[in-house]
CSV table of C-alpha atoms and ligand atoms in Angstrom, one decimal:
chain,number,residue,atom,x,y,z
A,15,UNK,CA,-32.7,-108.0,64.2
A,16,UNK,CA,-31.0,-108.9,61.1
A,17,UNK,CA,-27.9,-111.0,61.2
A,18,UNK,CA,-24.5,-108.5,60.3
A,19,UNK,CA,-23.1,-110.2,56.9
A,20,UNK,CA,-19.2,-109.3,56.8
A,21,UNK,CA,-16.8,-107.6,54.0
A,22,UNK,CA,-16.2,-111.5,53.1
A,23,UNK,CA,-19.7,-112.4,52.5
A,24,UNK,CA,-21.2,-109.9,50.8
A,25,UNK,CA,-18.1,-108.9,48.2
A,26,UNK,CA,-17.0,-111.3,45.6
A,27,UNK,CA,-14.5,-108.8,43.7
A,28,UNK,CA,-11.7,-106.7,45.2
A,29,UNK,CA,-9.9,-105.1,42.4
A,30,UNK,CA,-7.3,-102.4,42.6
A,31,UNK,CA,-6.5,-99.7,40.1
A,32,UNK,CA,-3.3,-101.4,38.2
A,33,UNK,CA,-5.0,-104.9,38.1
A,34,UNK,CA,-7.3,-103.8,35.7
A,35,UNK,CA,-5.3,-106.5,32.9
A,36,UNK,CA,-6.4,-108.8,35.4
A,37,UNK,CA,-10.0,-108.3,35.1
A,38,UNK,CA,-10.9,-111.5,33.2
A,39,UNK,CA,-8.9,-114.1,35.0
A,40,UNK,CA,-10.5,-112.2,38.5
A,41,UNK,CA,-14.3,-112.6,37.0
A,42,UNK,CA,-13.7,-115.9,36.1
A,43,UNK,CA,-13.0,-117.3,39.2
A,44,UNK,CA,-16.0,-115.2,40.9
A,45,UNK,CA,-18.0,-117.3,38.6
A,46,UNK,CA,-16.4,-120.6,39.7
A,47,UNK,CA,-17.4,-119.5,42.9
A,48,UNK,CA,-14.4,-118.2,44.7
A,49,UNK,CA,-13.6,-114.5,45.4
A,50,UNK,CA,-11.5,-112.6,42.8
A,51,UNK,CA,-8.9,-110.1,44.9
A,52,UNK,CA,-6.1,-108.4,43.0
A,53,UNK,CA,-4.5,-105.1,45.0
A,54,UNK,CA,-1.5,-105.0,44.6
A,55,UNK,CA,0.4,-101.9,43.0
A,56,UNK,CA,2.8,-101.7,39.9
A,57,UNK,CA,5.8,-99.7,39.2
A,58,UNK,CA,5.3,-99.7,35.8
A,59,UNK,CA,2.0,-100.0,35.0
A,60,UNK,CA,1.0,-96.5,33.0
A,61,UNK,CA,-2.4,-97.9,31.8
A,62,UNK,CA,-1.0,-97.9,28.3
A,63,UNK,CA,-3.7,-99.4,26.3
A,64,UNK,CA,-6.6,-97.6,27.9
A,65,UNK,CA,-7.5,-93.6,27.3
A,66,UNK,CA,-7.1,-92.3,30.4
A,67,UNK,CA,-9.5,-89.4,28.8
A,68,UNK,CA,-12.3,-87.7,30.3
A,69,UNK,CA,-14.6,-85.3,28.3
A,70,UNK,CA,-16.6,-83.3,29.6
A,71,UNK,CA,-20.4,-82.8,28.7
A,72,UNK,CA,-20.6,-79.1,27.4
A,73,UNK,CA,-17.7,-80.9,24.6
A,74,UNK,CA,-15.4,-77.9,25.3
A,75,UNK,CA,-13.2,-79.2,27.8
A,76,UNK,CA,-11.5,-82.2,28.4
A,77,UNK,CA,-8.8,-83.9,30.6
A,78,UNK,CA,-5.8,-86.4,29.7
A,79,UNK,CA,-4.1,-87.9,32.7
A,80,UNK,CA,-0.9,-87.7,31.8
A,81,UNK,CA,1.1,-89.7,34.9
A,82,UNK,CA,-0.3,-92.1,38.0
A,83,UNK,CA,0.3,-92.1,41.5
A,84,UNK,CA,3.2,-90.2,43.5
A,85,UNK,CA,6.5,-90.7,45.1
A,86,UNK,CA,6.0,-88.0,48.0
A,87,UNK,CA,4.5,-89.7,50.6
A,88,UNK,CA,2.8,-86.5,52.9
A,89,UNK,CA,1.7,-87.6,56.3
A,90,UNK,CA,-1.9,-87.4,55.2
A,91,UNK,CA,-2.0,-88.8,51.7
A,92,UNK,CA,-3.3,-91.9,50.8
A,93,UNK,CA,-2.6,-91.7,47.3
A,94,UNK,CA,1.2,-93.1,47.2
A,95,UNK,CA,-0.7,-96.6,48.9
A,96,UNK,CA,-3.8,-96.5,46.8
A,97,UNK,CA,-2.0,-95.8,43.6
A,98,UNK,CA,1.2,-96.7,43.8
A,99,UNK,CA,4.7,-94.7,43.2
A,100,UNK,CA,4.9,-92.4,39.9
A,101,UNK,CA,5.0,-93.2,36.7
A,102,UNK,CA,4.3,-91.4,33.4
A,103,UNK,CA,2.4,-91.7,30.2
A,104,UNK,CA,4.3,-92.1,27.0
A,105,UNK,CA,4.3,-88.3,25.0
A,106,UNK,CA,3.5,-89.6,22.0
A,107,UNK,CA,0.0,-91.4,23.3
A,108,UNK,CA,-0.3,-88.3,25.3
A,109,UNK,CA,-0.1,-86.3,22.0
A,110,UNK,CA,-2.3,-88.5,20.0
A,111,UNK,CA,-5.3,-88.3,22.9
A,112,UNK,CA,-5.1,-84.8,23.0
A,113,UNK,CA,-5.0,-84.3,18.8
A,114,UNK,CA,-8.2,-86.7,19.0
A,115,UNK,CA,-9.7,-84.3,21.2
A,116,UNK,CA,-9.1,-81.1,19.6
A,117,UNK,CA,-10.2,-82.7,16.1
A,118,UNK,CA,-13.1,-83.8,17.8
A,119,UNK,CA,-14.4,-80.5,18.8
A,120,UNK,CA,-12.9,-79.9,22.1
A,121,UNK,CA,-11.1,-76.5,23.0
A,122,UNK,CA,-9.1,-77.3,26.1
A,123,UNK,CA,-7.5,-80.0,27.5
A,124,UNK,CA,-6.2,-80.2,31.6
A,125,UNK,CA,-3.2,-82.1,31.6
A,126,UNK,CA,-3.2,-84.6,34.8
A,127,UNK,CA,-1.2,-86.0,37.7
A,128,UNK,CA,-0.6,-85.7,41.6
A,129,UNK,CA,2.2,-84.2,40.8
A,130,UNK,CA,2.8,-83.1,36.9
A,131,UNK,CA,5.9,-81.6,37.6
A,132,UNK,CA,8.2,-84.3,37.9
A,133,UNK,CA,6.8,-85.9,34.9
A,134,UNK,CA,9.5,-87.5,33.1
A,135,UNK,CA,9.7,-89.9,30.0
A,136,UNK,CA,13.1,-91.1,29.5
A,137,UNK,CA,14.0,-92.6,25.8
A,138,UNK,CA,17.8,-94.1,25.5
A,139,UNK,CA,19.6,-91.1,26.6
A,140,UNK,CA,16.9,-88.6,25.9
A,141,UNK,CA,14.5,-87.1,28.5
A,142,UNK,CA,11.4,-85.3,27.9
A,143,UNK,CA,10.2,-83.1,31.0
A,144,UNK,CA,7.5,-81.7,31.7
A,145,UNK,CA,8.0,-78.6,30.6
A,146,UNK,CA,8.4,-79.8,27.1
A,147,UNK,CA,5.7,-81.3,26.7
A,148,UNK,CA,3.8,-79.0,27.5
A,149,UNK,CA,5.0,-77.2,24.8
A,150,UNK,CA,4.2,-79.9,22.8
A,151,UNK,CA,0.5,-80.2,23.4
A,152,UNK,CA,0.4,-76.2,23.2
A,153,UNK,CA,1.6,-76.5,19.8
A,154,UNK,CA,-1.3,-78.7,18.8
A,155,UNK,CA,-3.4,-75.8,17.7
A,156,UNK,CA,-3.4,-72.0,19.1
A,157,UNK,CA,-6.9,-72.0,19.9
A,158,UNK,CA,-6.9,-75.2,21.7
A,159,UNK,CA,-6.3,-74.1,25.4
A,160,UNK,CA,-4.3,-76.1,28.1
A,161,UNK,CA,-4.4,-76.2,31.7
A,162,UNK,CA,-2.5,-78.8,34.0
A,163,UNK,CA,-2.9,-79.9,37.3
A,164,UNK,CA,-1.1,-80.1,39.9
A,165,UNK,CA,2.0,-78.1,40.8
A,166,UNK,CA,3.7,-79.8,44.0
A,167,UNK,CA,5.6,-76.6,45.1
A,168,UNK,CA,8.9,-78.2,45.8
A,169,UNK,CA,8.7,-78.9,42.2
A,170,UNK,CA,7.8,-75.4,40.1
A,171,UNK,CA,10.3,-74.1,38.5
A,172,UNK,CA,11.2,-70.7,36.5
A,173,UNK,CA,11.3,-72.6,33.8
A,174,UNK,CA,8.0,-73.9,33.3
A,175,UNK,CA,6.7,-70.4,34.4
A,176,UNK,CA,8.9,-69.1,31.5
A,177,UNK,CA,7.4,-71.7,28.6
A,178,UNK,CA,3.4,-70.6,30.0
A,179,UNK,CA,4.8,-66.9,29.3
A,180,UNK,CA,5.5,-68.0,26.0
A,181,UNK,CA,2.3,-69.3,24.8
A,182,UNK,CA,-0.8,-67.9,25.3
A,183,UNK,CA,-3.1,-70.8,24.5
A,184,UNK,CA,-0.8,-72.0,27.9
A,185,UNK,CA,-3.7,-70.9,30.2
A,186,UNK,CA,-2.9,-68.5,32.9
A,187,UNK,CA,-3.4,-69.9,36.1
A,188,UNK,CA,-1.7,-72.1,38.7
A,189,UNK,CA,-3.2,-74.2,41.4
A,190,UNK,CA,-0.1,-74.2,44.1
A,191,UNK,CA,-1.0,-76.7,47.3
A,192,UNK,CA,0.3,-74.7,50.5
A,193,UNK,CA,-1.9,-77.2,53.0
A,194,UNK,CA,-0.2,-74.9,55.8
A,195,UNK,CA,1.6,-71.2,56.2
A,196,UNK,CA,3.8,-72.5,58.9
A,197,UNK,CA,6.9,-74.4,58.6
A,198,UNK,CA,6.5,-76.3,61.5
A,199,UNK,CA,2.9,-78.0,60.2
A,200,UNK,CA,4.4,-78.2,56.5
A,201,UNK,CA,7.9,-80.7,58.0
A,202,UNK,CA,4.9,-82.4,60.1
A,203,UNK,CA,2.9,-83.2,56.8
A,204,UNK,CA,6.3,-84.2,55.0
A,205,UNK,CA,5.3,-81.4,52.4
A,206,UNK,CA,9.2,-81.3,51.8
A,207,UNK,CA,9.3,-77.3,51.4
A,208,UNK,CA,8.9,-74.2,53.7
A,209,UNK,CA,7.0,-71.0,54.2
A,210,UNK,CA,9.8,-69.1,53.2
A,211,UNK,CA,10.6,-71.6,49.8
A,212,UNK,CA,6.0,-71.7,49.0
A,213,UNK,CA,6.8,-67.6,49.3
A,214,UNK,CA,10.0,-67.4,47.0
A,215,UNK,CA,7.6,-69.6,44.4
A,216,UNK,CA,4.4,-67.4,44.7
A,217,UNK,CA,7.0,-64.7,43.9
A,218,UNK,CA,8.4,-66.3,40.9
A,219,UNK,CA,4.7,-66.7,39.7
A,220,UNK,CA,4.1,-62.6,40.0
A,221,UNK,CA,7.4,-61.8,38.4
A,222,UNK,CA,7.0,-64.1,35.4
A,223,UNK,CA,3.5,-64.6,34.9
A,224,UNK,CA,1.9,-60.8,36.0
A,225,UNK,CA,-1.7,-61.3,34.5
A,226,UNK,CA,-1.3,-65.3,36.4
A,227,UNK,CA,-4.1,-66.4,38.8
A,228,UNK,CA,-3.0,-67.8,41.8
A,229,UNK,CA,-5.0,-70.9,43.7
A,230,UNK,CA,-4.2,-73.5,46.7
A,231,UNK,CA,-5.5,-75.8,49.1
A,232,UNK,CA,-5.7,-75.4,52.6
A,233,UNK,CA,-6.0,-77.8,55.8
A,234,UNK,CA,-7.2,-76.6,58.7
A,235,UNK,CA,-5.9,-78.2,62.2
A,236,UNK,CA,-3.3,-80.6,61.1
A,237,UNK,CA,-1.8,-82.5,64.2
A,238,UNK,CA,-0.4,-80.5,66.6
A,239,UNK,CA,-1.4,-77.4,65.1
A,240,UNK,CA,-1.3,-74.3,67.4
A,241,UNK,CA,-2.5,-71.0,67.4
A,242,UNK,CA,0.2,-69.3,66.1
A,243,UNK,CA,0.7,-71.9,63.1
A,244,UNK,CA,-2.5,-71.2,62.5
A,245,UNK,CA,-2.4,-67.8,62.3
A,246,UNK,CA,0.7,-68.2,60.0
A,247,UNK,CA,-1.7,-69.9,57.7
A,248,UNK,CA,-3.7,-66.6,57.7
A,249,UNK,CA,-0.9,-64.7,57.5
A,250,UNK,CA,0.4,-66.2,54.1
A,251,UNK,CA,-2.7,-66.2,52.4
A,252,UNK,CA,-3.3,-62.6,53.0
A,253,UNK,CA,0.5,-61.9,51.7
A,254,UNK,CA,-0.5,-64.6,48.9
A,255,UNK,CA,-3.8,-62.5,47.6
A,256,UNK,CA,-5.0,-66.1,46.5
A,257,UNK,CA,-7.9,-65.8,44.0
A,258,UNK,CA,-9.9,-68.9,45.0
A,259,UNK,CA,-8.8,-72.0,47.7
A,260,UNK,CA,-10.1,-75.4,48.6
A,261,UNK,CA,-10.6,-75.3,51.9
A,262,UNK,CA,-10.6,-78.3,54.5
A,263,UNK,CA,-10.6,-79.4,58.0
A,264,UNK,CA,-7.9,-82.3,58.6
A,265,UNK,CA,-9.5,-85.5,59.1
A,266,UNK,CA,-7.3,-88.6,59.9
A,267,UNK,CA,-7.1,-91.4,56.5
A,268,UNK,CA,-5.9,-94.6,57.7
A,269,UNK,CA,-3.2,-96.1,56.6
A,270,UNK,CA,-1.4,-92.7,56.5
A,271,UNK,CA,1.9,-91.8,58.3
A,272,UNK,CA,-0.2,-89.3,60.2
A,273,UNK,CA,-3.0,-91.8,61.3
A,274,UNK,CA,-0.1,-94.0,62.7
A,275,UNK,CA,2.5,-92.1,64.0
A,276,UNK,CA,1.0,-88.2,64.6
A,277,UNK,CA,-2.0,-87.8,67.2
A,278,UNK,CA,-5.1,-85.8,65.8
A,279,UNK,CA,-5.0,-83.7,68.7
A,280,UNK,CA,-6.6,-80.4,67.2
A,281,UNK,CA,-10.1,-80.4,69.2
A,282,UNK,CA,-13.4,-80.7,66.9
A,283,UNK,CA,-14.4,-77.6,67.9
A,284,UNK,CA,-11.0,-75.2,67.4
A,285,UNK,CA,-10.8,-77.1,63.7
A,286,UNK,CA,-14.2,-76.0,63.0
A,287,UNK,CA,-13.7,-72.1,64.5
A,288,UNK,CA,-9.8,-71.9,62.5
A,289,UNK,CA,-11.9,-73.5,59.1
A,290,UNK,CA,-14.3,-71.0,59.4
A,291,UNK,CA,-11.6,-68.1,59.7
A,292,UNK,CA,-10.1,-69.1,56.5
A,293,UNK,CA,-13.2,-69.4,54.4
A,294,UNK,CA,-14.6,-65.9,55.9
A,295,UNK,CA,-11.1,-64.6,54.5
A,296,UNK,CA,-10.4,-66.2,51.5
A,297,UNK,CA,-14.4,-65.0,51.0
A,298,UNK,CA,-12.8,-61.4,50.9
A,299,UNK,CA,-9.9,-62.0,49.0
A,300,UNK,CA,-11.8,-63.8,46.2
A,301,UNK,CA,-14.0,-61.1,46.1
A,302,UNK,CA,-11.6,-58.5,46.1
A,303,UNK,CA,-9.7,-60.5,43.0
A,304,UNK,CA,-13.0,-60.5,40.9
A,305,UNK,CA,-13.1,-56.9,41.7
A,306,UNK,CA,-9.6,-55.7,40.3
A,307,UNK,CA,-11.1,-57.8,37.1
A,308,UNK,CA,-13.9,-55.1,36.6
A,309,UNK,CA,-13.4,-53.0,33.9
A,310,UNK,CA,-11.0,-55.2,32.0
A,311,UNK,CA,-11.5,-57.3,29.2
A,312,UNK,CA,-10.9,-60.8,28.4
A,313,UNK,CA,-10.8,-63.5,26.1
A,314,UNK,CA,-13.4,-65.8,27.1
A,315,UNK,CA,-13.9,-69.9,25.9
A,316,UNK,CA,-17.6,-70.3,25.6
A,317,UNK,CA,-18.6,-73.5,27.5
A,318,UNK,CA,-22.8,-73.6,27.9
A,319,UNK,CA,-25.8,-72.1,29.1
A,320,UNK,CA,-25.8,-70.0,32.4
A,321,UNK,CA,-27.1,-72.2,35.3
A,322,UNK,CA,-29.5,-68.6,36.2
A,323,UNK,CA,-30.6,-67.6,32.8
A,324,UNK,CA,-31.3,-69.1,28.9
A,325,UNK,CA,-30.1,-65.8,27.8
A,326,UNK,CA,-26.9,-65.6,29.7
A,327,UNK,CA,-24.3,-68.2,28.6
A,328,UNK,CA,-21.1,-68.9,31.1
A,329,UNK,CA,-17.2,-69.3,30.4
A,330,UNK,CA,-13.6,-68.9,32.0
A,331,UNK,CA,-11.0,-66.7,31.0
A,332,UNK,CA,-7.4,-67.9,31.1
A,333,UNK,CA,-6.8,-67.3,34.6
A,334,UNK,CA,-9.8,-69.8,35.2
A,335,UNK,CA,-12.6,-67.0,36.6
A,336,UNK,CA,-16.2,-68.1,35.7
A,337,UNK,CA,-17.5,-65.4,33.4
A,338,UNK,CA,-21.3,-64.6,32.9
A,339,UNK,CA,-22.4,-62.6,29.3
A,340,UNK,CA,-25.6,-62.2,27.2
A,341,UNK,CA,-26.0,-65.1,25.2
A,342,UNK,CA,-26.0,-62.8,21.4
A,343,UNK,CA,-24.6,-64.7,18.6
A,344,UNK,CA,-22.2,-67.2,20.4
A,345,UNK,CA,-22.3,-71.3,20.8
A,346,UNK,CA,-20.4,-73.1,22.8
A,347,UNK,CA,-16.6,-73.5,21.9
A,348,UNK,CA,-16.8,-70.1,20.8
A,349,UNK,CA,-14.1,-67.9,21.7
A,350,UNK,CA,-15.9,-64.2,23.1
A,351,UNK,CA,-14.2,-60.7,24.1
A,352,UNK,CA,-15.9,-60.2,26.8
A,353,UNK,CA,-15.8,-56.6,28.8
A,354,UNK,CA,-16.2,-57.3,32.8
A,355,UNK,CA,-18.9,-54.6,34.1
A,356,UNK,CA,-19.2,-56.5,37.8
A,357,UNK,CA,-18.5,-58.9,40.1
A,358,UNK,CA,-19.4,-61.5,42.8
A,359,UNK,CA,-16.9,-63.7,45.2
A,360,UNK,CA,-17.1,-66.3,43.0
A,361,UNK,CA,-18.2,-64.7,39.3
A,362,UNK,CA,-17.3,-62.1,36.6
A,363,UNK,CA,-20.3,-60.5,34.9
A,364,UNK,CA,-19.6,-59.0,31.7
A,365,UNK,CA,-20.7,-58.1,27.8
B,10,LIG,FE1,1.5,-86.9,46.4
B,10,LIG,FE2,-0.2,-84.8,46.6
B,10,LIG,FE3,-0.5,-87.0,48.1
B,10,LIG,FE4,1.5,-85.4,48.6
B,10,LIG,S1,-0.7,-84.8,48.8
B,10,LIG,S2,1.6,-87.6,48.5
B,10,LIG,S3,2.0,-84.7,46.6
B,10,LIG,S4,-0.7,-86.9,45.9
């Protein structure tokens, strides 16, 4: 049998996220011959002289982060430890990246952070929010769409609802975590809002943004989840109508609050049945979105070749539905009418 080799042996370089500046003085002393280990997290560290870009390859779409890590510390999230506590870009490099990007070819840009709304960049006694930047980057060029995510919902607010009404290069669609429809599970993940708050906020959404797709992410059998909280979950996403969720089973992280102080007492098997209940739901209210789309017609960005067919090409509409069309005259980056004449769960079909 060969002989185990430990973490110590076989890994010279340990580096975390904010001591990237520390990279040289690290690989010089793996080169001497010792190990190089830097971890440890900033407070102010917003990876200033680095692009925190990614584009993607069809050169339509791209993404900016725009803060790093998060102050809100959920039961099950490893991000606050791995990352560190928020802190945001400056607007003005923010600004430039995503200028770059639209002079480069690029048609949208997705704004990022854990939590974008509680960006904040303060300047002597002047504070730019979120909000306002986004309005900002919106006014970079009309046909240069923006998303963002994501929305913690303790955190929307009418406002920012109201500036996305404003502007329609402001795509239409908001990603809203739930994790939970019960109360009871959402103060046990330290989510910091309730059932009855996540409602008045979906609400919000349908009274200021009508034509707005909703979507969220779900965990199923958090600690100490019962029956009934689970059927809560059920519950909300029905009221919800969401158009399209990421759904999970929990599964312990360690290092969280949860992995030391909650037990992970949900049996394998009841995780598994009450995961399976939400996809075979969320199947039909997907589907039942994409079929209230038939017959209606949308502006479509142009972003490649269908996956199925040369002739076919594929986009999204503003609300973030995959649309499939006959290829015709357009390239991508293209901007397309596009008449839906049917539907799958996960797929507009249109001309
Ligand atoms: Fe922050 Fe999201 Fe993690 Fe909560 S789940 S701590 S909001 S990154």
């Amino acid at each position: 049998m060969s002989e185990q080799l430990s973490a110590e042996e076989v890994v010279d370089l340990v580096v975390g996220p904010d001591a990237y500046r520390d990279l040289p003085r690290l690989l010089e002393e793996v080169e001497s011959g010792q190990k190089g280990i830097n971890t440890i997290l900033s407070t102010e560290e917003t990876y200033g002289d680095i692009r925190p870009v990614r584009m993607d390859q069809n050169h339509v779409s791209s993404f900016v982060a725009i803060m790093r890590g998060c102050d809100n510390f959920c039961a099950d999230c490893v991000v606050p430890g791995t990352r560190g506590r928020e802190r945001s870009r400056d607007p003005e490099t923010i600004l430039g990246d995503a200028t770059d990007l639209f002079r480069m070819g690029y048609r949208e840009v997705t704004l990022l952070g854990q939590n974008v709304n509680s960006y904040r960049w303060k300047q002597g006694d002047s504070l730019l929010k979120f909000e306002a930047l986004l309005e900002r980057v919106a006014a970079i060029d009309p046909s240069f769409r923006v998303r963002f995510a994501t929305s913690h919902p303790k955190d929307l607010s009418d406002e920012l609802l109201k500036v996305i009404s404003r502007h329609p290069n402001l795509c239409k669609s908001i990603h809203l975590p739930v994790q939970s429809g019960s109360s009871a599970v959402l103060d046990r993940m330290k989510r910091r809002y309730t059932r009855a708050h996540y409602m008045d906020r979906i609400s919000a959404i349908r009274s200021i943004l009508p034509e707005a797709s909703i979507s969220t992410d779900i965990i199923a059998g958090f600690c100490g989840e019962t029956e009934e909280e689970h059927r809560e979950t059920l519950s909300l996403m029905e009221w919800a109508a969401y158009d399209f969720a990421y759904m999970f089973k929990y599964s312990e992280r360690p290092g969280t609050f949860a992995a030391e102080k909650l037990r992970d007492d949900v049996p394998e098997k009841v995780k598994t049945r009450r995961l399976n209940e939400i996809i075979a739901l969320q199947g039909r209210l997907s589907l039942e979105s994409k079929q209230r789309d038939v017959g209606n017609t949308f502006e479509v960005l142009v972003e490649g070749t269908s996956r199925k067919s040369a002739e076919q090409l594929y986009g999204r509409n503003s609300q973030n539905a995959v649309v499939v069309f006959p290829k015709g005259e357009l390239k991508p980056g293209d901007y397309a009418r596009i008449t839906i004449r049917d539907c799958t769960s996960a797929t507009l079909l249109g001309s």
